[in-house]
Amino acid sequence: FLKECLQQKSSLLDKCPSWIIPSTFAVTPLAMAAYNPDVPSSILQKLCMLEPKAIGMESKLFSVSTIPLIVAAASPVPPATFPIDVRDEVKRNRWEKVKLLMNKDWFEIDVQSSSLDDIIGDALPSPPAITLEQVKVACDEAMKRKEWELVRELLKQFNSTAGDELTMSLSSIQTALAQHDRKVSTKLRKQDEKRNREEWLHRNMGLVMYPVDALLDLINAVIPQRHDDSLVSPMS
């Protein structure tokens, strides 16, 4: 029965119907497996082998347009109340999924010829080690989508075991991340200063501030507020 189901490969490119999941999601079976922390990386690998085209397909997660690589990195981790070994295993599985989806070319070129019996079997081929070019491509994609926490984790994971060549090759990405962090730090500092200033005004000027607050509420209701559309939380 499983083999017959998997032969319907065209369905692996279809998005899940909106009557099954909320309309804020539009995901293929592969993207759904990438996001679900209960799905092991071996299942994701089977789906990648069955339909490599799905690896690069646009998805929608919480109304944000994205791709399975980002979806995998955004996969949730149990809260801190869970045992640390459970959380570590979920993080390990998540990172294995991220690495699989970085190996898009391998699935498209070398693995696509695998038979259905090989895919269903337990002995899956081991993906090749991630290359420098794949790290740069993943970082560029993450930066384009403002997923800076994925950029941070990619640099951390691959710089920890990298030689000088890799570190030098990724220096421009490290610089971009540092610039982003400075902007965030400046923004947070200004928010703190604004909050402290407003608290002082309310504490010392009382009734004078009520008309000002009413005007600000009106402005916020009329002018759309900008939101950060990033999906990936700190991964380590």
PDB file of C-alpha atoms in Angstrom:
ATOM      1  CA  PHE A   1       0.000   0.000   0.000  1.00  0.00           C
ATOM      2  CA  LEU A   2       2.832   2.412   0.898  1.00  0.00           C
ATOM      3  CA  LYS A   3       4.534   1.717  -2.423  1.00  0.00           C
ATOM      4  CA  GLU A   4       1.327   2.435  -4.347  1.00  0.00           C
ATOM      5  CA  CYS A   5       0.883   5.732  -2.486  1.00  0.00           C
ATOM      6  CA  LEU A   6       4.453   6.839  -3.147  1.00  0.00           C
ATOM      7  CA  GLN A   7       4.076   6.145  -6.862  1.00  0.00           C
ATOM      8  CA  GLN A   8       1.679   9.124  -7.022  1.00  0.00           C
ATOM      9  CA  LYS A   9       4.623  11.506  -7.130  1.00  0.00           C
ATOM     10  CA  SER A  10       2.652  14.397  -8.589  1.00  0.00           C
ATOM     11  CA  SER A  11       0.836  14.845  -5.280  1.00  0.00           C
ATOM     12  CA  LEU A  12       4.167  15.657  -3.619  1.00  0.00           C
ATOM     13  CA  LEU A  13       4.111  19.020  -5.413  1.00  0.00           C
ATOM     14  CA  ASP A  14       0.584  19.870  -4.257  1.00  0.00           C
ATOM     15  CA  LYS A  15      -0.061  22.231  -1.351  1.00  0.00           C
ATOM     16  CA  CYS A  16      -2.122  20.925   1.543  1.00  0.00           C
ATOM     17  CA  PRO A  17      -5.791  22.023   1.160  1.00  0.00           C
ATOM     18  CA  SER A  18      -6.856  25.003   3.279  1.00  0.00           C
ATOM     19  CA  TRP A  19      -9.700  23.003   4.818  1.00  0.00           C
ATOM     20  CA  ILE A  20      -7.102  20.746   6.469  1.00  0.00           C
ATOM     21  CA  ILE A  21      -4.679  23.382   7.788  1.00  0.00           C
ATOM     22  CA  PRO A  22      -5.132  27.151   8.417  1.00  0.00           C
ATOM     23  CA  SER A  23      -5.037  29.490   5.423  1.00  0.00           C
ATOM     24  CA  THR A  24      -1.881  31.075   6.880  1.00  0.00           C
ATOM     25  CA  PHE A  25      -0.088  27.867   5.792  1.00  0.00           C
ATOM     26  CA  ALA A  26       0.485  26.622   2.219  1.00  0.00           C
ATOM     27  CA  VAL A  27       2.911  23.719   2.358  1.00  0.00           C
ATOM     28  CA  THR A  28       3.787  20.625   0.351  1.00  0.00           C
ATOM     29  CA  PRO A  29       4.165  17.242   2.104  1.00  0.00           C
ATOM     30  CA  LEU A  30       7.940  17.837   2.052  1.00  0.00           C
ATOM     31  CA  ALA A  31       7.655  21.259   3.725  1.00  0.00           C
ATOM     32  CA  MET A  32       5.232  19.830   6.278  1.00  0.00           C
ATOM     33  CA  ALA A  33       7.709  17.065   7.126  1.00  0.00           C
ATOM     34  CA  ALA A  34      10.487  19.667   7.375  1.00  0.00           C
ATOM     35  CA  TYR A  35       8.509  21.715   9.904  1.00  0.00           C
ATOM     36  CA  ASN A  36       7.072  18.904  12.048  1.00  0.00           C
ATOM     37  CA  PRO A  37       9.599  18.069  14.823  1.00  0.00           C
ATOM     38  CA  ASP A  38       8.035  14.616  15.231  1.00  0.00           C
ATOM     39  CA  VAL A  39       9.022  13.628  11.673  1.00  0.00           C
ATOM     40  CA  PRO A  40      12.563  12.181  11.592  1.00  0.00           C
ATOM     41  CA  SER A  41      15.090  13.432   9.051  1.00  0.00           C
ATOM     42  CA  SER A  42      15.072   9.992   7.374  1.00  0.00           C
ATOM     43  CA  ILE A  43      11.451  10.533   6.295  1.00  0.00           C
ATOM     44  CA  LEU A  44      12.332  13.960   4.911  1.00  0.00           C
ATOM     45  CA  GLN A  45      15.189  12.367   2.976  1.00  0.00           C
ATOM     46  CA  LYS A  46      12.782   9.860   1.407  1.00  0.00           C
ATOM     47  CA  LEU A  47      10.493  12.703   0.309  1.00  0.00           C
ATOM     48  CA  CYS A  48      13.458  14.598  -1.159  1.00  0.00           C
ATOM     49  CA  MET A  49      14.496  11.480  -3.079  1.00  0.00           C
ATOM     50  CA  LEU A  50      10.952  10.966  -4.393  1.00  0.00           C
ATOM     51  CA  GLU A  51      10.455  14.527  -5.615  1.00  0.00           C
ATOM     52  CA  PRO A  52      13.538  16.790  -5.575  1.00  0.00           C
ATOM     53  CA  LYS A  53      11.558  19.587  -7.262  1.00  0.00           C
ATOM     54  CA  ALA A  54       9.664  20.105  -4.001  1.00  0.00           C
ATOM     55  CA  ILE A  55      12.900  21.180  -2.246  1.00  0.00           C
ATOM     56  CA  GLY A  56      12.870  24.572  -3.947  1.00  0.00           C
ATOM     57  CA  MET A  57       9.115  25.166  -4.005  1.00  0.00           C
ATOM     58  CA  GLU A  58       7.758  28.286  -2.341  1.00  0.00           C
ATOM     59  CA  SER A  59       5.676  27.646   0.758  1.00  0.00           C
ATOM     60  CA  LYS A  60       3.705  29.847   3.133  1.00  0.00           C
ATOM     61  CA  LEU A  61       4.224  29.608   6.875  1.00  0.00           C
ATOM     62  CA  PHE A  62       2.267  31.937   9.184  1.00  0.00           C
ATOM     63  CA  SER A  63       1.424  33.980   6.041  1.00  0.00           C
ATOM     64  CA  VAL A  64       5.144  34.446   5.232  1.00  0.00           C
ATOM     65  CA  SER A  65       6.351  33.294   1.816  1.00  0.00           C
ATOM     66  CA  THR A  66       9.360  31.020   2.257  1.00  0.00           C
ATOM     67  CA  ILE A  67      11.073  27.771   1.154  1.00  0.00           C
ATOM     68  CA  PRO A  68      11.497  24.346   2.835  1.00  0.00           C
ATOM     69  CA  LEU A  69      15.046  25.180   3.996  1.00  0.00           C
ATOM     70  CA  ILE A  70      13.706  28.062   6.086  1.00  0.00           C
ATOM     71  CA  VAL A  71      10.693  25.996   7.159  1.00  0.00           C
ATOM     72  CA  ALA A  72      13.027  23.298   8.537  1.00  0.00           C
ATOM     73  CA  ALA A  73      15.107  25.866  10.432  1.00  0.00           C
ATOM     74  CA  ALA A  74      11.895  27.328  11.894  1.00  0.00           C
ATOM     75  CA  SER A  75      10.755  23.944  13.232  1.00  0.00           C
ATOM     76  CA  PRO A  76       9.773  24.371  16.903  1.00  0.00           C
ATOM     77  CA  VAL A  77      11.712  22.999  19.876  1.00  0.00           C
ATOM     78  CA  PRO A  78      10.025  21.846  23.112  1.00  0.00           C
ATOM     79  CA  PRO A  79      10.001  24.439  25.912  1.00  0.00           C
ATOM     80  CA  ALA A  80      12.682  24.544  28.593  1.00  0.00           C
ATOM     81  CA  THR A  81      10.459  22.498  30.919  1.00  0.00           C
ATOM     82  CA  PHE A  82      11.255  19.405  28.815  1.00  0.00           C
ATOM     83  CA  PRO A  83      14.319  17.248  29.620  1.00  0.00           C
ATOM     84  CA  ILE A  84      17.473  18.595  28.030  1.00  0.00           C
ATOM     85  CA  ASP A  85      18.156  15.340  26.168  1.00  0.00           C
ATOM     86  CA  VAL A  86      14.730  15.563  24.491  1.00  0.00           C
ATOM     87  CA  ARG A  87      15.374  19.161  23.428  1.00  0.00           C
ATOM     88  CA  ASP A  88      18.853  18.277  22.152  1.00  0.00           C
ATOM     89  CA  GLU A  89      17.474  15.420  20.059  1.00  0.00           C
ATOM     90  CA  VAL A  90      14.852  17.708  18.495  1.00  0.00           C
ATOM     91  CA  LYS A  91      17.558  20.269  17.696  1.00  0.00           C
ATOM     92  CA  ARG A  92      19.785  17.545  16.191  1.00  0.00           C
ATOM     93  CA  ASN A  93      16.940  16.276  14.005  1.00  0.00           C
ATOM     94  CA  ARG A  94      16.159  19.845  12.914  1.00  0.00           C
ATOM     95  CA  TRP A  95      19.759  20.480  11.889  1.00  0.00           C
ATOM     96  CA  GLU A  96      19.905  17.197   9.951  1.00  0.00           C
ATOM     97  CA  LYS A  97      16.845  18.375   8.003  1.00  0.00           C
ATOM     98  CA  VAL A  98      18.497  21.727   7.263  1.00  0.00           C
ATOM     99  CA  LYS A  99      21.607  19.962   5.916  1.00  0.00           C
ATOM    100  CA  LEU A 100      19.491  17.640   3.757  1.00  0.00           C
ATOM    101  CA  LEU A 101      17.717  20.579   2.153  1.00  0.00           C
ATOM    102  CA  MET A 102      21.058  22.296   1.511  1.00  0.00           C
ATOM    103  CA  ASN A 103      21.980  19.230  -0.602  1.00  0.00           C
ATOM    104  CA  LYS A 104      19.399  20.024  -3.286  1.00  0.00           C
ATOM    105  CA  ASP A 105      21.809  19.347  -6.186  1.00  0.00           C
ATOM    106  CA  TRP A 106      22.668  15.890  -4.827  1.00  0.00           C
ATOM    107  CA  PHE A 107      19.013  14.884  -4.771  1.00  0.00           C
ATOM    108  CA  GLU A 108      18.392  16.295  -8.250  1.00  0.00           C
ATOM    109  CA  ILE A 109      21.440  14.741  -9.938  1.00  0.00           C
ATOM    110  CA  ASP A 110      22.648  11.658  -8.058  1.00  0.00           C
ATOM    111  CA  VAL A 111      19.656  10.371  -6.138  1.00  0.00           C
ATOM    112  CA  GLN A 112      16.785  10.904  -8.556  1.00  0.00           C
ATOM    113  CA  SER A 113      17.617   7.636 -10.338  1.00  0.00           C
ATOM    114  CA  SER A 114      17.032   5.625  -7.129  1.00  0.00           C
ATOM    115  CA  SER A 115      14.353   2.965  -7.416  1.00  0.00           C
ATOM    116  CA  LEU A 116      11.216   3.108  -5.305  1.00  0.00           C
ATOM    117  CA  ASP A 117      12.324  -0.049  -3.498  1.00  0.00           C
ATOM    118  CA  ASP A 118      15.592   1.682  -2.503  1.00  0.00           C
ATOM    119  CA  ILE A 119      13.681   4.688  -1.172  1.00  0.00           C
ATOM    120  CA  ILE A 120      11.237   2.599   0.842  1.00  0.00           C
ATOM    121  CA  GLY A 121      14.039   0.477   2.291  1.00  0.00           C
ATOM    122  CA  ASP A 122      15.862   1.247   5.523  1.00  0.00           C
ATOM    123  CA  ALA A 123      19.345   1.617   4.006  1.00  0.00           C
ATOM    124  CA  LEU A 124      19.321   5.213   2.749  1.00  0.00           C
ATOM    125  CA  PRO A 125      22.411   6.658   1.022  1.00  0.00           C
ATOM    126  CA  SER A 126      24.443   9.056   3.130  1.00  0.00           C
ATOM    127  CA  PRO A 127      24.367  12.631   1.838  1.00  0.00           C
ATOM    128  CA  PRO A 128      27.750  14.156   0.945  1.00  0.00           C
ATOM    129  CA  ALA A 129      29.372  16.670   3.260  1.00  0.00           C
ATOM    130  CA  ILE A 130      28.134  20.226   2.867  1.00  0.00           C
ATOM    131  CA  THR A 131      30.399  22.276   0.612  1.00  0.00           C
ATOM    132  CA  LEU A 132      31.524  25.874   0.965  1.00  0.00           C
ATOM    133  CA  GLU A 133      29.369  26.869  -2.012  1.00  0.00           C
ATOM    134  CA  GLN A 134      26.283  25.294  -0.409  1.00  0.00           C
ATOM    135  CA  VAL A 135      26.905  27.226   2.821  1.00  0.00           C
ATOM    136  CA  LYS A 136      27.191  30.486   0.868  1.00  0.00           C
ATOM    137  CA  VAL A 137      24.035  29.744  -1.165  1.00  0.00           C
ATOM    138  CA  ALA A 138      22.069  28.957   2.020  1.00  0.00           C
ATOM    139  CA  CYS A 139      23.354  32.101   3.746  1.00  0.00           C
ATOM    140  CA  ASP A 140      22.513  34.257   0.722  1.00  0.00           C
ATOM    141  CA  GLU A 141      18.986  32.817   0.600  1.00  0.00           C
ATOM    142  CA  ALA A 142      18.525  33.368   4.341  1.00  0.00           C
ATOM    143  CA  MET A 143      19.806  36.961   4.137  1.00  0.00           C
ATOM    144  CA  LYS A 144      17.518  37.694   1.189  1.00  0.00           C
ATOM    145  CA  ARG A 145      14.572  36.568   3.324  1.00  0.00           C
ATOM    146  CA  LYS A 146      15.898  38.363   6.446  1.00  0.00           C
ATOM    147  CA  GLU A 147      16.334  35.078   8.319  1.00  0.00           C
ATOM    148  CA  TRP A 148      19.382  36.252  10.235  1.00  0.00           C
ATOM    149  CA  GLU A 149      19.167  33.575  12.938  1.00  0.00           C
ATOM    150  CA  LEU A 150      19.658  30.889  10.289  1.00  0.00           C
ATOM    151  CA  VAL A 151      22.643  32.830   8.944  1.00  0.00           C
ATOM    152  CA  ARG A 152      24.046  32.971  12.477  1.00  0.00           C
ATOM    153  CA  GLU A 153      23.605  29.220  12.978  1.00  0.00           C
ATOM    154  CA  LEU A 154      25.118  28.342   9.599  1.00  0.00           C
ATOM    155  CA  LEU A 155      28.212  30.415  10.382  1.00  0.00           C
ATOM    156  CA  LYS A 156      28.450  28.893  13.847  1.00  0.00           C
ATOM    157  CA  GLN A 157      28.087  25.294  12.674  1.00  0.00           C
ATOM    158  CA  PHE A 158      30.494  25.485   9.751  1.00  0.00           C
ATOM    159  CA  ASN A 159      33.033  27.918  11.191  1.00  0.00           C
ATOM    160  CA  SER A 160      33.498  25.678  14.234  1.00  0.00           C
ATOM    161  CA  THR A 161      35.049  22.955  12.051  1.00  0.00           C
ATOM    162  CA  ALA A 162      36.276  25.139   9.191  1.00  0.00           C
ATOM    163  CA  GLY A 163      39.724  26.044   8.078  1.00  0.00           C
ATOM    164  CA  ASP A 164      40.971  29.504   7.220  1.00  0.00           C
ATOM    165  CA  GLU A 165      39.707  29.162   3.618  1.00  0.00           C
ATOM    166  CA  LEU A 166      36.100  28.782   4.726  1.00  0.00           C
ATOM    167  CA  THR A 167      36.367  31.531   7.311  1.00  0.00           C
ATOM    168  CA  MET A 168      37.798  33.935   4.716  1.00  0.00           C
ATOM    169  CA  SER A 169      35.176  32.978   2.116  1.00  0.00           C
ATOM    170  CA  LEU A 170      32.359  33.727   4.529  1.00  0.00           C
ATOM    171  CA  SER A 171      33.835  36.994   5.804  1.00  0.00           C
ATOM    172  CA  SER A 172      31.400  39.153   3.789  1.00  0.00           C
ATOM    173  CA  ILE A 173      28.465  37.222   5.288  1.00  0.00           C
ATOM    174  CA  GLN A 174      29.915  37.640   8.785  1.00  0.00           C
ATOM    175  CA  THR A 175      30.215  41.375   8.123  1.00  0.00           C
ATOM    176  CA  ALA A 176      26.576  41.556   6.968  1.00  0.00           C
ATOM    177  CA  LEU A 177      25.450  39.722  10.112  1.00  0.00           C
ATOM    178  CA  ALA A 178      27.467  42.072  12.320  1.00  0.00           C
ATOM    179  CA  GLN A 179      25.884  45.084  10.597  1.00  0.00           C
ATOM    180  CA  HIS A 180      22.425  43.591  11.142  1.00  0.00           C
ATOM    181  CA  ASP A 181      23.176  43.002  14.825  1.00  0.00           C
ATOM    182  CA  ARG A 182      24.302  46.623  15.223  1.00  0.00           C
ATOM    183  CA  LYS A 183      21.058  47.863  13.635  1.00  0.00           C
ATOM    184  CA  VAL A 184      18.999  45.660  15.968  1.00  0.00           C
ATOM    185  CA  SER A 185      21.005  46.836  18.979  1.00  0.00           C
ATOM    186  CA  THR A 186      20.498  50.490  17.992  1.00  0.00           C
ATOM    187  CA  LYS A 187      16.774  49.905  17.475  1.00  0.00           C
ATOM    188  CA  LEU A 188      16.417  48.253  20.889  1.00  0.00           C
ATOM    189  CA  ARG A 189      18.354  51.052  22.566  1.00  0.00           C
ATOM    190  CA  LYS A 190      16.082  53.676  20.980  1.00  0.00           C
ATOM    191  CA  GLN A 191      13.009  51.717  22.067  1.00  0.00           C
ATOM    192  CA  ASP A 192      14.325  51.651  25.646  1.00  0.00           C
ATOM    193  CA  GLU A 193      15.029  55.384  25.538  1.00  0.00           C
ATOM    194  CA  LYS A 194      11.537  56.078  24.168  1.00  0.00           C
ATOM    195  CA  ARG A 195       9.911  53.910  26.845  1.00  0.00           C
ATOM    196  CA  ASN A 196      11.902  55.594  29.614  1.00  0.00           C
ATOM    197  CA  ARG A 197      10.983  59.018  28.215  1.00  0.00           C
ATOM    198  CA  GLU A 198       7.260  58.136  28.058  1.00  0.00           C
ATOM    199  CA  GLU A 199       7.342  56.759  31.602  1.00  0.00           C
ATOM    200  CA  TRP A 200       8.936  59.993  32.827  1.00  0.00           C
ATOM    201  CA  LEU A 201       6.302  62.116  31.003  1.00  0.00           C
ATOM    202  CA  HIS A 202       3.406  60.111  32.441  1.00  0.00           C
ATOM    203  CA  ARG A 203       4.922  60.228  35.905  1.00  0.00           C
ATOM    204  CA  ASN A 204       5.641  63.977  35.844  1.00  0.00           C
ATOM    205  CA  MET A 205       3.093  65.489  33.446  1.00  0.00           C
ATOM    206  CA  GLY A 206       0.037  63.334  34.148  1.00  0.00           C
ATOM    207  CA  LEU A 207      -3.101  64.836  32.607  1.00  0.00           C
ATOM    208  CA  VAL A 208      -1.178  66.697  29.900  1.00  0.00           C
ATOM    209  CA  MET A 209      -0.293  63.363  28.268  1.00  0.00           C
ATOM    210  CA  TYR A 210      -3.854  62.057  27.793  1.00  0.00           C
ATOM    211  CA  PRO A 211      -4.602  64.070  24.570  1.00  0.00           C
ATOM    212  CA  VAL A 212      -1.178  63.059  23.211  1.00  0.00           C
ATOM    213  CA  ASP A 213      -1.891  59.375  23.901  1.00  0.00           C
ATOM    214  CA  ALA A 214      -5.259  59.642  22.156  1.00  0.00           C
ATOM    215  CA  LEU A 215      -3.623  61.201  19.080  1.00  0.00           C
ATOM    216  CA  LEU A 216      -0.934  58.484  18.943  1.00  0.00           C
ATOM    217  CA  ASP A 217      -3.582  55.751  19.218  1.00  0.00           C
ATOM    218  CA  LEU A 218      -5.423  57.316  16.261  1.00  0.00           C
ATOM    219  CA  ILE A 219      -2.238  57.461  14.174  1.00  0.00           C
ATOM    220  CA  ASN A 220      -1.408  53.811  14.949  1.00  0.00           C
ATOM    221  CA  ALA A 221      -4.925  52.764  13.933  1.00  0.00           C
ATOM    222  CA  VAL A 222      -4.700  54.540  10.551  1.00  0.00           C
ATOM    223  CA  ILE A 223      -1.067  53.887   9.570  1.00  0.00           C
ATOM    224  CA  PRO A 224      -0.141  50.181   9.079  1.00  0.00           C
ATOM    225  CA  GLN A 225       2.664  49.095  11.367  1.00  0.00           C
ATOM    226  CA  ARG A 226       5.698  47.273   9.980  1.00  0.00           C
ATOM    227  CA  HIS A 227       6.391  43.797  11.321  1.00  0.00           C
ATOM    228  CA  ASP A 228       9.425  41.534  11.259  1.00  0.00           C
ATOM    229  CA  ASP A 229       8.525  38.662   8.912  1.00  0.00           C
ATOM    230  CA  SER A 230      11.370  36.376   9.967  1.00  0.00           C
ATOM    231  CA  LEU A 231      10.382  32.841  10.950  1.00  0.00           C
ATOM    232  CA  VAL A 232      13.556  31.379  12.447  1.00  0.00           C
ATOM    233  CA  SER A 233      14.183  31.834  16.168  1.00  0.00           C
ATOM    234  CA  PRO A 234      17.647  31.472  17.744  1.00  0.00           C
ATOM    235  CA  MET A 235      18.615  27.865  17.006  1.00  0.00           C
ATOM    236  CA  SER A 236      21.319  27.102  19.584  1.00  0.00           C
TER     237      SER A 236
END
